[in-house]
Amino acid sequence: MYIPKVLFVLTKIFCKFAAVFELHMVMKNNFRNFEAYALVTGAASGMGRIYCLRLAERGYNVILVDINAKGLAETEALIQTEIQASQTIAEDVKKNFKMLSIVQDLSQVDAADQIYAQTEAAGCEVEVLVNNAGVMYCQGIAETSERMLKLIMMVHMNTPLLLCRKYVGAMKDRGCGYILNISSLAAWMSWPGIGMYGNTKRFVRDYSRELRIECQKTGVSITNAYFGAVDTPLITLRDNLRKLARNLTVMITPEKAVKRALNATFRRRRGTMPGFLNKLFWPFIVMLPDCLLGFAYRKAKPYLMKV
């Protein structure tokens, strides 16, 4: 009766060892010595904060962008603590580490201009761009406020596209660059209630493909992350349903999502879709008839949030 417990403990120890070994190999073979910058939007919390930590571990200086000034300061402090405490980074190299925090509302028309101007003024050579910031809500288009419709289109579509446009030229000139755009499994789901979310993520998917084709043979790669559900506060579920979703791999942890996305990015893959069931159900998602989706929407409508 103790064998399953022993196997569970051994598996956890092995996984921890493997993670440490993987990080060591990344640091040894691909460590960037804080010579270039990685820019992450939505860096004040959640997955954005994890992206910043993992990119700093790979030897990148970090540019943190978010509307939340307090959250940015907390992310900065956390990263600085981890870098200084690292046993794998030489002390003389740690002195080169730099961060730049930019407080910016990404829903503003000139958001990309403001970010670019500040990174240029600071002399930042951006080698990695992670368009992570996002807005999630469930509501029919006709019931969603005009303010929220404008906000989600600006944050998911306008600003990320213009940031790509501003930084990809210099990446091509240097012959090296990585862009990670966060699309979604919802890019294939024209479902009422998450329709606007899916529509904007479909735009991300499609312009990323076009840009990736244009950047062939230049040393610049564009990767899409097609996440299903990620276990963050943005998704409101009861604890038992959240646990079930994690066990079925429909929902993954933020740490695993970031790891998969960055691994795909630095391997210059076109995209990644973590979760076996997400891959399994993806072909069927687009086949659901409008009448069935309409019925589901009418049943769910009283429970959708008002935004």
PDB file of C-alpha atoms in Angstrom:
ATOM      1  CA  MET A   1       0.000   0.000   0.000  1.00  0.00           C
ATOM      2  CA  TYR A   2       2.989   2.292   0.418  1.00  0.00           C
ATOM      3  CA  ILE A   3       4.374   1.637  -3.056  1.00  0.00           C
ATOM      4  CA  PRO A   4       2.208   4.304  -4.790  1.00  0.00           C
ATOM      5  CA  LYS A   5       3.286   6.886  -2.211  1.00  0.00           C
ATOM      6  CA  VAL A   6       6.956   5.985  -2.652  1.00  0.00           C
ATOM      7  CA  LEU A   7       6.631   6.205  -6.430  1.00  0.00           C
ATOM      8  CA  PHE A   8       4.886   9.567  -6.097  1.00  0.00           C
ATOM      9  CA  VAL A   9       7.684  10.960  -3.902  1.00  0.00           C
ATOM     10  CA  LEU A  10      10.390   9.594  -6.209  1.00  0.00           C
ATOM     11  CA  THR A  11       8.629  11.106  -9.203  1.00  0.00           C
ATOM     12  CA  LYS A  12       8.501  14.516  -7.517  1.00  0.00           C
ATOM     13  CA  ILE A  13      12.206  14.313  -6.643  1.00  0.00           C
ATOM     14  CA  PHE A  14      13.075  13.317 -10.209  1.00  0.00           C
ATOM     15  CA  CYS A  15      10.999  16.137 -11.692  1.00  0.00           C
ATOM     16  CA  LYS A  16      12.636  18.669  -9.391  1.00  0.00           C
ATOM     17  CA  PHE A  17      16.094  17.388 -10.301  1.00  0.00           C
ATOM     18  CA  ALA A  18      15.207  17.481 -14.007  1.00  0.00           C
ATOM     19  CA  ALA A  19      13.989  21.073 -13.722  1.00  0.00           C
ATOM     20  CA  VAL A  20      17.187  22.155 -11.957  1.00  0.00           C
ATOM     21  CA  PHE A  21      19.319  20.325 -14.519  1.00  0.00           C
ATOM     22  CA  GLU A  22      17.408  21.882 -17.411  1.00  0.00           C
ATOM     23  CA  LEU A  23      17.877  25.364 -15.951  1.00  0.00           C
ATOM     24  CA  HIS A  24      21.597  24.659 -15.471  1.00  0.00           C
ATOM     25  CA  MET A  25      21.959  23.616 -19.115  1.00  0.00           C
ATOM     26  CA  VAL A  26      20.057  26.679 -20.282  1.00  0.00           C
ATOM     27  CA  MET A  27      22.321  28.906 -18.200  1.00  0.00           C
ATOM     28  CA  LYS A  28      25.449  27.120 -19.403  1.00  0.00           C
ATOM     29  CA  ASN A  29      24.698  26.907 -23.129  1.00  0.00           C
ATOM     30  CA  ASN A  30      22.367  29.823 -23.870  1.00  0.00           C
ATOM     31  CA  PHE A  31      22.963  32.355 -21.117  1.00  0.00           C
ATOM     32  CA  ARG A  32      22.955  35.830 -22.665  1.00  0.00           C
ATOM     33  CA  ASN A  33      25.163  37.558 -20.051  1.00  0.00           C
ATOM     34  CA  PHE A  34      22.672  40.441 -19.780  1.00  0.00           C
ATOM     35  CA  GLU A  35      23.783  41.857 -23.138  1.00  0.00           C
ATOM     36  CA  ALA A  36      20.295  42.153 -24.635  1.00  0.00           C
ATOM     37  CA  TYR A  37      16.779  42.944 -23.435  1.00  0.00           C
ATOM     38  CA  ALA A  38      13.492  41.059 -23.265  1.00  0.00           C
ATOM     39  CA  LEU A  39      10.301  43.143 -23.218  1.00  0.00           C
ATOM     40  CA  VAL A  40       7.228  41.685 -21.511  1.00  0.00           C
ATOM     41  CA  THR A  41       3.796  43.312 -21.412  1.00  0.00           C
ATOM     42  CA  GLY A  42       1.470  42.570 -18.508  1.00  0.00           C
ATOM     43  CA  ALA A  43       4.536  42.149 -16.294  1.00  0.00           C
ATOM     44  CA  ALA A  44       3.036  43.325 -12.996  1.00  0.00           C
ATOM     45  CA  SER A  45       1.544  39.963 -12.027  1.00  0.00           C
ATOM     46  CA  GLY A  46       0.563  36.457 -13.085  1.00  0.00           C
ATOM     47  CA  MET A  47       2.169  34.921 -16.142  1.00  0.00           C
ATOM     48  CA  GLY A  48       3.829  38.196 -17.110  1.00  0.00           C
ATOM     49  CA  ARG A  49       5.799  38.155 -13.885  1.00  0.00           C
ATOM     50  CA  ILE A  50       6.833  34.541 -14.505  1.00  0.00           C
ATOM     51  CA  TYR A  51       7.968  35.373 -18.051  1.00  0.00           C
ATOM     52  CA  CYS A  52      10.182  38.128 -16.639  1.00  0.00           C
ATOM     53  CA  LEU A  53      11.719  35.791 -14.063  1.00  0.00           C
ATOM     54  CA  ARG A  54      12.438  33.042 -16.567  1.00  0.00           C
ATOM     55  CA  LEU A  55      13.910  35.439 -19.134  1.00  0.00           C
ATOM     56  CA  ALA A  56      16.172  36.981 -16.501  1.00  0.00           C
ATOM     57  CA  GLU A  57      17.342  33.453 -15.648  1.00  0.00           C
ATOM     58  CA  ARG A  58      18.301  33.068 -19.314  1.00  0.00           C
ATOM     59  CA  GLY A  59      20.528  36.135 -19.060  1.00  0.00           C
ATOM     60  CA  TYR A  60      18.281  38.838 -20.466  1.00  0.00           C
ATOM     61  CA  ASN A  61      17.868  42.305 -19.073  1.00  0.00           C
ATOM     62  CA  VAL A  62      14.144  42.862 -18.664  1.00  0.00           C
ATOM     63  CA  ILE A  63      11.773  45.624 -19.708  1.00  0.00           C
ATOM     64  CA  LEU A  64       8.572  45.375 -17.671  1.00  0.00           C
ATOM     65  CA  VAL A  65       5.422  47.003 -19.058  1.00  0.00           C
ATOM     66  CA  ASP A  66       2.108  47.293 -17.244  1.00  0.00           C
ATOM     67  CA  ILE A  67      -0.496  49.814 -16.116  1.00  0.00           C
ATOM     68  CA  ASN A  68      -0.001  48.700 -12.491  1.00  0.00           C
ATOM     69  CA  ALA A  69       2.976  50.645 -11.067  1.00  0.00           C
ATOM     70  CA  LYS A  70       2.846  48.897  -7.688  1.00  0.00           C
ATOM     71  CA  GLY A  71       2.816  45.477  -9.311  1.00  0.00           C
ATOM     72  CA  LEU A  72       5.781  46.411 -11.494  1.00  0.00           C
ATOM     73  CA  ALA A  73       7.773  47.425  -8.411  1.00  0.00           C
ATOM     74  CA  GLU A  74       6.958  44.086  -6.770  1.00  0.00           C
ATOM     75  CA  THR A  75       8.038  42.185  -9.896  1.00  0.00           C
ATOM     76  CA  GLU A  76      11.271  44.174 -10.042  1.00  0.00           C
ATOM     77  CA  ALA A  77      12.082  43.421  -6.410  1.00  0.00           C
ATOM     78  CA  LEU A  78      11.361  39.712  -6.874  1.00  0.00           C
ATOM     79  CA  ILE A  79      13.561  39.427  -9.966  1.00  0.00           C
ATOM     80  CA  GLN A  80      16.406  41.364  -8.376  1.00  0.00           C
ATOM     81  CA  THR A  81      16.301  39.105  -5.328  1.00  0.00           C
ATOM     82  CA  GLU A  82      16.364  35.932  -7.417  1.00  0.00           C
ATOM     83  CA  ILE A  83      19.207  37.120  -9.642  1.00  0.00           C
ATOM     84  CA  GLN A  84      21.349  38.183  -6.711  1.00  0.00           C
ATOM     85  CA  ALA A  85      20.666  34.919  -4.882  1.00  0.00           C
ATOM     86  CA  SER A  86      21.477  32.761  -7.913  1.00  0.00           C
ATOM     87  CA  GLN A  87      24.385  30.377  -7.443  1.00  0.00           C
ATOM     88  CA  THR A  88      24.796  29.760 -11.185  1.00  0.00           C
ATOM     89  CA  ILE A  89      25.451  33.346 -12.285  1.00  0.00           C
ATOM     90  CA  ALA A  90      28.949  34.727 -11.746  1.00  0.00           C
ATOM     91  CA  GLU A  91      29.143  37.757  -9.464  1.00  0.00           C
ATOM     92  CA  ASP A  92      30.795  39.937 -12.101  1.00  0.00           C
ATOM     93  CA  VAL A  93      27.997  39.057 -14.550  1.00  0.00           C
ATOM     94  CA  LYS A  94      25.268  39.910 -12.018  1.00  0.00           C
ATOM     95  CA  LYS A  95      26.551  43.491 -12.027  1.00  0.00           C
ATOM     96  CA  ASN A  96      25.478  43.816 -15.675  1.00  0.00           C
ATOM     97  CA  PHE A  97      21.841  43.001 -14.974  1.00  0.00           C
ATOM     98  CA  LYS A  98      19.422  45.849 -15.673  1.00  0.00           C
ATOM     99  CA  MET A  99      15.669  46.393 -15.608  1.00  0.00           C
ATOM    100  CA  LEU A 100      13.443  49.097 -17.014  1.00  0.00           C
ATOM    101  CA  SER A 101       9.861  49.501 -15.815  1.00  0.00           C
ATOM    102  CA  ILE A 102       7.372  51.330 -18.008  1.00  0.00           C
ATOM    103  CA  VAL A 103       3.974  52.243 -16.584  1.00  0.00           C
ATOM    104  CA  GLN A 104       1.685  52.275 -19.596  1.00  0.00           C
ATOM    105  CA  ASP A 105      -1.991  51.735 -20.366  1.00  0.00           C
ATOM    106  CA  LEU A 106      -1.881  49.396 -23.371  1.00  0.00           C
ATOM    107  CA  SER A 107      -5.400  50.385 -24.416  1.00  0.00           C
ATOM    108  CA  GLN A 108      -4.207  53.869 -25.401  1.00  0.00           C
ATOM    109  CA  VAL A 109      -3.760  54.625 -29.097  1.00  0.00           C
ATOM    110  CA  ASP A 110      -0.151  55.728 -28.649  1.00  0.00           C
ATOM    111  CA  ALA A 111       0.860  52.976 -26.205  1.00  0.00           C
ATOM    112  CA  ALA A 112       3.353  51.340 -28.580  1.00  0.00           C
ATOM    113  CA  ASP A 113       4.860  54.750 -29.421  1.00  0.00           C
ATOM    114  CA  GLN A 114       5.351  55.549 -25.747  1.00  0.00           C
ATOM    115  CA  ILE A 115       6.963  52.184 -24.982  1.00  0.00           C
ATOM    116  CA  TYR A 116       9.272  52.349 -27.988  1.00  0.00           C
ATOM    117  CA  ALA A 117      10.350  55.901 -27.218  1.00  0.00           C
ATOM    118  CA  GLN A 118      11.337  54.968 -23.665  1.00  0.00           C
ATOM    119  CA  THR A 119      13.289  51.864 -24.680  1.00  0.00           C
ATOM    120  CA  GLU A 120      15.113  53.820 -27.378  1.00  0.00           C
ATOM    121  CA  ALA A 121      15.961  56.617 -24.946  1.00  0.00           C
ATOM    122  CA  ALA A 122      17.369  54.019 -22.528  1.00  0.00           C
ATOM    123  CA  GLY A 123      19.439  52.381 -25.279  1.00  0.00           C
ATOM    124  CA  CYS A 124      17.740  48.994 -24.920  1.00  0.00           C
ATOM    125  CA  GLU A 125      18.471  46.410 -27.610  1.00  0.00           C
ATOM    126  CA  VAL A 126      15.279  44.333 -27.582  1.00  0.00           C
ATOM    127  CA  GLU A 127      15.965  40.766 -28.675  1.00  0.00           C
ATOM    128  CA  VAL A 128      12.837  39.162 -27.180  1.00  0.00           C
ATOM    129  CA  LEU A 129       9.297  40.571 -27.299  1.00  0.00           C
ATOM    130  CA  VAL A 130       6.544  38.852 -25.320  1.00  0.00           C
ATOM    131  CA  ASN A 131       3.070  40.256 -26.002  1.00  0.00           C
ATOM    132  CA  ASN A 132       1.543  38.740 -22.877  1.00  0.00           C
ATOM    133  CA  ALA A 133      -0.982  41.328 -21.629  1.00  0.00           C
ATOM    134  CA  GLY A 134      -4.604  40.316 -22.035  1.00  0.00           C
ATOM    135  CA  VAL A 135      -8.217  40.883 -21.072  1.00  0.00           C
ATOM    136  CA  MET A 136     -10.641  38.043 -20.369  1.00  0.00           C
ATOM    137  CA  TYR A 137     -14.397  38.231 -19.918  1.00  0.00           C
ATOM    138  CA  CYS A 138     -17.498  36.245 -20.866  1.00  0.00           C
ATOM    139  CA  GLN A 139     -20.329  38.290 -22.346  1.00  0.00           C
ATOM    140  CA  GLY A 140     -22.270  38.595 -25.570  1.00  0.00           C
ATOM    141  CA  ILE A 141     -21.114  41.299 -27.978  1.00  0.00           C
ATOM    142  CA  ALA A 142     -24.437  43.149 -27.877  1.00  0.00           C
ATOM    143  CA  GLU A 143     -24.374  43.207 -24.062  1.00  0.00           C
ATOM    144  CA  THR A 144     -20.719  44.279 -23.720  1.00  0.00           C
ATOM    145  CA  SER A 145     -20.065  47.959 -23.109  1.00  0.00           C
ATOM    146  CA  GLU A 146     -18.450  49.930 -25.906  1.00  0.00           C
ATOM    147  CA  ARG A 147     -15.613  50.812 -23.525  1.00  0.00           C
ATOM    148  CA  MET A 148     -14.788  47.141 -22.985  1.00  0.00           C
ATOM    149  CA  LEU A 149     -15.031  46.309 -26.686  1.00  0.00           C
ATOM    150  CA  LYS A 150     -12.550  49.071 -27.473  1.00  0.00           C
ATOM    151  CA  LEU A 151     -10.272  48.017 -24.619  1.00  0.00           C
ATOM    152  CA  ILE A 152     -10.002  44.361 -25.645  1.00  0.00           C
ATOM    153  CA  MET A 153      -9.333  45.277 -29.277  1.00  0.00           C
ATOM    154  CA  MET A 154      -6.586  47.729 -28.324  1.00  0.00           C
ATOM    155  CA  VAL A 155      -4.892  45.439 -25.778  1.00  0.00           C
ATOM    156  CA  HIS A 156      -5.081  42.245 -27.875  1.00  0.00           C
ATOM    157  CA  MET A 157      -4.778  43.619 -31.402  1.00  0.00           C
ATOM    158  CA  ASN A 158      -3.585  47.184 -31.909  1.00  0.00           C
ATOM    159  CA  THR A 159      -0.776  47.557 -29.377  1.00  0.00           C
ATOM    160  CA  PRO A 160       0.829  44.084 -29.827  1.00  0.00           C
ATOM    161  CA  LEU A 161       0.788  44.467 -33.621  1.00  0.00           C
ATOM    162  CA  LEU A 162       2.448  47.889 -33.435  1.00  0.00           C
ATOM    163  CA  LEU A 163       5.038  46.657 -30.941  1.00  0.00           C
ATOM    164  CA  CYS A 164       5.950  43.895 -33.397  1.00  0.00           C
ATOM    165  CA  ARG A 165       6.188  46.479 -36.157  1.00  0.00           C
ATOM    166  CA  LYS A 166       8.467  48.743 -34.116  1.00  0.00           C
ATOM    167  CA  TYR A 167      10.951  46.117 -32.912  1.00  0.00           C
ATOM    168  CA  VAL A 168      11.102  43.559 -35.718  1.00  0.00           C
ATOM    169  CA  GLY A 169      13.096  45.823 -38.055  1.00  0.00           C
ATOM    170  CA  ALA A 170      16.056  46.120 -35.674  1.00  0.00           C
ATOM    171  CA  MET A 171      15.841  42.389 -34.930  1.00  0.00           C
ATOM    172  CA  LYS A 172      16.163  41.634 -38.638  1.00  0.00           C
ATOM    173  CA  ASP A 173      19.093  44.040 -38.987  1.00  0.00           C
ATOM    174  CA  ARG A 174      20.912  42.232 -36.148  1.00  0.00           C
ATOM    175  CA  GLY A 175      19.954  38.824 -37.532  1.00  0.00           C
ATOM    176  CA  CYS A 176      18.472  37.631 -34.250  1.00  0.00           C
ATOM    177  CA  GLY A 177      15.115  38.071 -32.551  1.00  0.00           C
ATOM    178  CA  TYR A 178      12.275  36.213 -30.876  1.00  0.00           C
ATOM    179  CA  ILE A 179       8.637  37.299 -30.717  1.00  0.00           C
ATOM    180  CA  LEU A 180       6.104  35.423 -28.601  1.00  0.00           C
ATOM    181  CA  ASN A 181       2.476  36.346 -29.196  1.00  0.00           C
ATOM    182  CA  ILE A 182      -0.218  34.929 -26.945  1.00  0.00           C
ATOM    183  CA  SER A 183      -3.112  33.679 -29.020  1.00  0.00           C
ATOM    184  CA  SER A 184      -5.518  31.071 -27.644  1.00  0.00           C
ATOM    185  CA  LEU A 185      -7.401  27.868 -28.295  1.00  0.00           C
ATOM    186  CA  ALA A 186     -10.327  30.295 -28.520  1.00  0.00           C
ATOM    187  CA  ALA A 187      -8.922  31.533 -31.854  1.00  0.00           C
ATOM    188  CA  TRP A 188     -10.850  28.608 -33.395  1.00  0.00           C
ATOM    189  CA  MET A 189     -13.941  29.106 -31.225  1.00  0.00           C
ATOM    190  CA  SER A 190     -16.536  31.560 -32.538  1.00  0.00           C
ATOM    191  CA  TRP A 191     -18.649  30.874 -29.498  1.00  0.00           C
ATOM    192  CA  PRO A 192     -21.117  33.409 -28.092  1.00  0.00           C
ATOM    193  CA  GLY A 193     -19.976  34.615 -24.709  1.00  0.00           C
ATOM    194  CA  ILE A 194     -16.274  34.431 -25.561  1.00  0.00           C
ATOM    195  CA  GLY A 195     -16.738  35.616 -29.120  1.00  0.00           C
ATOM    196  CA  MET A 196     -14.823  38.877 -28.844  1.00  0.00           C
ATOM    197  CA  TYR A 197     -11.982  37.198 -26.963  1.00  0.00           C
ATOM    198  CA  GLY A 198     -11.743  34.529 -29.656  1.00  0.00           C
ATOM    199  CA  ASN A 199     -12.030  37.067 -32.484  1.00  0.00           C
ATOM    200  CA  THR A 200      -9.132  39.142 -31.193  1.00  0.00           C
ATOM    201  CA  LYS A 201      -7.012  36.037 -30.585  1.00  0.00           C
ATOM    202  CA  ARG A 202      -7.751  34.911 -34.137  1.00  0.00           C
ATOM    203  CA  PHE A 203      -6.317  38.205 -35.355  1.00  0.00           C
ATOM    204  CA  VAL A 204      -3.168  37.532 -33.287  1.00  0.00           C
ATOM    205  CA  ARG A 205      -2.889  34.055 -34.795  1.00  0.00           C
ATOM    206  CA  ASP A 206      -3.212  35.271 -38.369  1.00  0.00           C
ATOM    207  CA  TYR A 207      -0.950  38.322 -38.313  1.00  0.00           C
ATOM    208  CA  SER A 208       1.687  36.276 -36.474  1.00  0.00           C
ATOM    209  CA  ARG A 209       1.675  33.749 -39.297  1.00  0.00           C
ATOM    210  CA  GLU A 210       2.042  36.476 -41.903  1.00  0.00           C
ATOM    211  CA  LEU A 211       4.910  38.086 -39.995  1.00  0.00           C
ATOM    212  CA  ARG A 212       6.593  34.711 -39.485  1.00  0.00           C
ATOM    213  CA  ILE A 213       6.538  34.078 -43.237  1.00  0.00           C
ATOM    214  CA  GLU A 214       7.955  37.528 -43.946  1.00  0.00           C
ATOM    215  CA  CYS A 215      10.784  36.928 -41.448  1.00  0.00           C
ATOM    216  CA  GLN A 216      11.972  33.628 -42.897  1.00  0.00           C
ATOM    217  CA  LYS A 217      15.775  33.466 -43.342  1.00  0.00           C
ATOM    218  CA  THR A 218      16.289  36.647 -41.291  1.00  0.00           C
ATOM    219  CA  GLY A 219      17.118  35.136 -37.887  1.00  0.00           C
ATOM    220  CA  VAL A 220      13.810  36.384 -36.445  1.00  0.00           C
ATOM    221  CA  SER A 221      11.087  33.970 -35.366  1.00  0.00           C
ATOM    222  CA  ILE A 222       7.471  34.524 -34.343  1.00  0.00           C
ATOM    223  CA  THR A 223       5.810  31.974 -32.079  1.00  0.00           C
ATOM    224  CA  ASN A 224       2.167  31.715 -31.051  1.00  0.00           C
ATOM    225  CA  ALA A 225       1.024  30.217 -27.758  1.00  0.00           C
ATOM    226  CA  TYR A 226      -2.427  28.646 -28.073  1.00  0.00           C
ATOM    227  CA  PHE A 227      -3.354  28.149 -24.443  1.00  0.00           C
ATOM    228  CA  GLY A 228      -6.607  26.598 -23.368  1.00  0.00           C
ATOM    229  CA  ALA A 229      -7.409  27.327 -19.741  1.00  0.00           C
ATOM    230  CA  VAL A 230      -4.569  28.476 -17.501  1.00  0.00           C
ATOM    231  CA  ASP A 231      -5.042  28.261 -13.740  1.00  0.00           C
ATOM    232  CA  THR A 232      -5.090  31.990 -12.952  1.00  0.00           C
ATOM    233  CA  PRO A 233      -7.610  34.211 -11.114  1.00  0.00           C
ATOM    234  CA  LEU A 234      -8.910  35.379 -14.506  1.00  0.00           C
ATOM    235  CA  ILE A 235     -10.797  32.079 -14.752  1.00  0.00           C
ATOM    236  CA  THR A 236     -13.423  31.778 -12.038  1.00  0.00           C
ATOM    237  CA  LEU A 237     -14.232  28.159 -11.151  1.00  0.00           C
ATOM    238  CA  ARG A 238     -15.219  26.358  -7.993  1.00  0.00           C
ATOM    239  CA  ASP A 239     -12.312  24.541  -6.371  1.00  0.00           C
ATOM    240  CA  ASN A 240     -13.600  21.076  -7.275  1.00  0.00           C
ATOM    241  CA  LEU A 241     -14.069  22.014 -10.944  1.00  0.00           C
ATOM    242  CA  ARG A 242     -10.665  23.711 -11.008  1.00  0.00           C
ATOM    243  CA  LYS A 243      -9.045  20.536  -9.634  1.00  0.00           C
ATOM    244  CA  LEU A 244     -10.873  18.379 -12.182  1.00  0.00           C
ATOM    245  CA  ALA A 245      -9.774  20.659 -15.030  1.00  0.00           C
ATOM    246  CA  ARG A 246      -6.155  20.433 -13.874  1.00  0.00           C
ATOM    247  CA  ASN A 247      -6.304  16.636 -13.580  1.00  0.00           C
ATOM    248  CA  LEU A 248      -7.702  16.379 -17.113  1.00  0.00           C
ATOM    249  CA  THR A 249      -4.955  18.762 -18.343  1.00  0.00           C
ATOM    250  CA  VAL A 250      -7.651  21.023 -19.738  1.00  0.00           C
ATOM    251  CA  MET A 251      -6.256  23.614 -17.337  1.00  0.00           C
ATOM    252  CA  ILE A 252      -2.508  23.974 -16.746  1.00  0.00           C
ATOM    253  CA  THR A 253      -0.508  25.932 -14.199  1.00  0.00           C
ATOM    254  CA  PRO A 254       0.928  29.347 -15.149  1.00  0.00           C
ATOM    255  CA  GLU A 255       4.455  28.008 -14.584  1.00  0.00           C
ATOM    256  CA  LYS A 256       3.916  25.158 -17.048  1.00  0.00           C
ATOM    257  CA  ALA A 257       2.293  27.497 -19.583  1.00  0.00           C
ATOM    258  CA  VAL A 258       5.249  29.899 -19.455  1.00  0.00           C
ATOM    259  CA  LYS A 259       7.775  27.069 -19.681  1.00  0.00           C
ATOM    260  CA  ARG A 260       6.095  25.568 -22.749  1.00  0.00           C
ATOM    261  CA  ALA A 261       5.759  28.953 -24.431  1.00  0.00           C
ATOM    262  CA  LEU A 262       9.386  29.980 -23.870  1.00  0.00           C
ATOM    263  CA  ASN A 263      10.705  26.574 -24.905  1.00  0.00           C
ATOM    264  CA  ALA A 264       8.771  26.851 -28.164  1.00  0.00           C
ATOM    265  CA  THR A 265       9.972  30.424 -28.649  1.00  0.00           C
ATOM    266  CA  PHE A 266      13.671  29.681 -28.261  1.00  0.00           C
ATOM    267  CA  ARG A 267      13.345  26.596 -30.441  1.00  0.00           C
ATOM    268  CA  ARG A 268      11.831  28.928 -33.057  1.00  0.00           C
ATOM    269  CA  ARG A 269       8.665  26.865 -33.359  1.00  0.00           C
ATOM    270  CA  ARG A 270       5.541  28.243 -35.019  1.00  0.00           C
ATOM    271  CA  GLY A 271       3.407  27.574 -31.975  1.00  0.00           C
ATOM    272  CA  THR A 272       2.566  25.483 -28.973  1.00  0.00           C
ATOM    273  CA  MET A 273      -0.735  24.187 -27.586  1.00  0.00           C
ATOM    274  CA  PRO A 274      -0.169  22.596 -24.157  1.00  0.00           C
ATOM    275  CA  GLY A 275      -2.667  20.024 -22.907  1.00  0.00           C
ATOM    276  CA  PHE A 276      -3.508  16.659 -24.479  1.00  0.00           C
ATOM    277  CA  LEU A 277      -7.272  17.201 -24.386  1.00  0.00           C
ATOM    278  CA  ASN A 278      -6.911  20.627 -26.000  1.00  0.00           C
ATOM    279  CA  LYS A 279      -5.183  18.961 -28.957  1.00  0.00           C
ATOM    280  CA  LEU A 280      -7.723  16.136 -28.951  1.00  0.00           C
ATOM    281  CA  PHE A 281     -10.814  18.359 -29.043  1.00  0.00           C
ATOM    282  CA  TRP A 282      -9.372  21.099 -31.258  1.00  0.00           C
ATOM    283  CA  PRO A 283     -10.537  19.481 -34.585  1.00  0.00           C
ATOM    284  CA  PHE A 284     -14.101  19.217 -33.252  1.00  0.00           C
ATOM    285  CA  ILE A 285     -14.338  22.759 -31.880  1.00  0.00           C
ATOM    286  CA  VAL A 286     -14.912  24.311 -35.306  1.00  0.00           C
ATOM    287  CA  MET A 287     -17.555  21.730 -36.234  1.00  0.00           C
ATOM    288  CA  LEU A 288     -20.197  22.632 -33.648  1.00  0.00           C
ATOM    289  CA  PRO A 289     -23.337  23.913 -35.426  1.00  0.00           C
ATOM    290  CA  ASP A 290     -24.727  27.406 -34.780  1.00  0.00           C
ATOM    291  CA  CYS A 291     -28.004  26.034 -33.411  1.00  0.00           C
ATOM    292  CA  LEU A 292     -26.208  24.073 -30.692  1.00  0.00           C
ATOM    293  CA  LEU A 293     -24.009  27.051 -29.788  1.00  0.00           C
ATOM    294  CA  GLY A 294     -27.059  29.301 -29.672  1.00  0.00           C
ATOM    295  CA  PHE A 295     -28.869  26.921 -27.330  1.00  0.00           C
ATOM    296  CA  ALA A 296     -25.828  26.749 -25.033  1.00  0.00           C
ATOM    297  CA  TYR A 297     -25.518  30.537 -25.032  1.00  0.00           C
ATOM    298  CA  ARG A 298     -29.170  31.068 -24.084  1.00  0.00           C
ATOM    299  CA  LYS A 299     -28.792  28.669 -21.168  1.00  0.00           C
ATOM    300  CA  ALA A 300     -25.551  30.274 -19.984  1.00  0.00           C
ATOM    301  CA  LYS A 301     -26.513  33.918 -20.590  1.00  0.00           C
ATOM    302  CA  PRO A 302     -27.977  34.594 -17.102  1.00  0.00           C
ATOM    303  CA  TYR A 303     -24.666  33.579 -15.539  1.00  0.00           C
ATOM    304  CA  LEU A 304     -22.349  35.625 -17.737  1.00  0.00           C
ATOM    305  CA  MET A 305     -20.602  38.636 -16.258  1.00  0.00           C
ATOM    306  CA  LYS A 306     -21.631  42.208 -17.034  1.00  0.00           C
ATOM    307  CA  VAL A 307     -18.798  44.294 -18.458  1.00  0.00           C
TER     308      VAL A 307
END
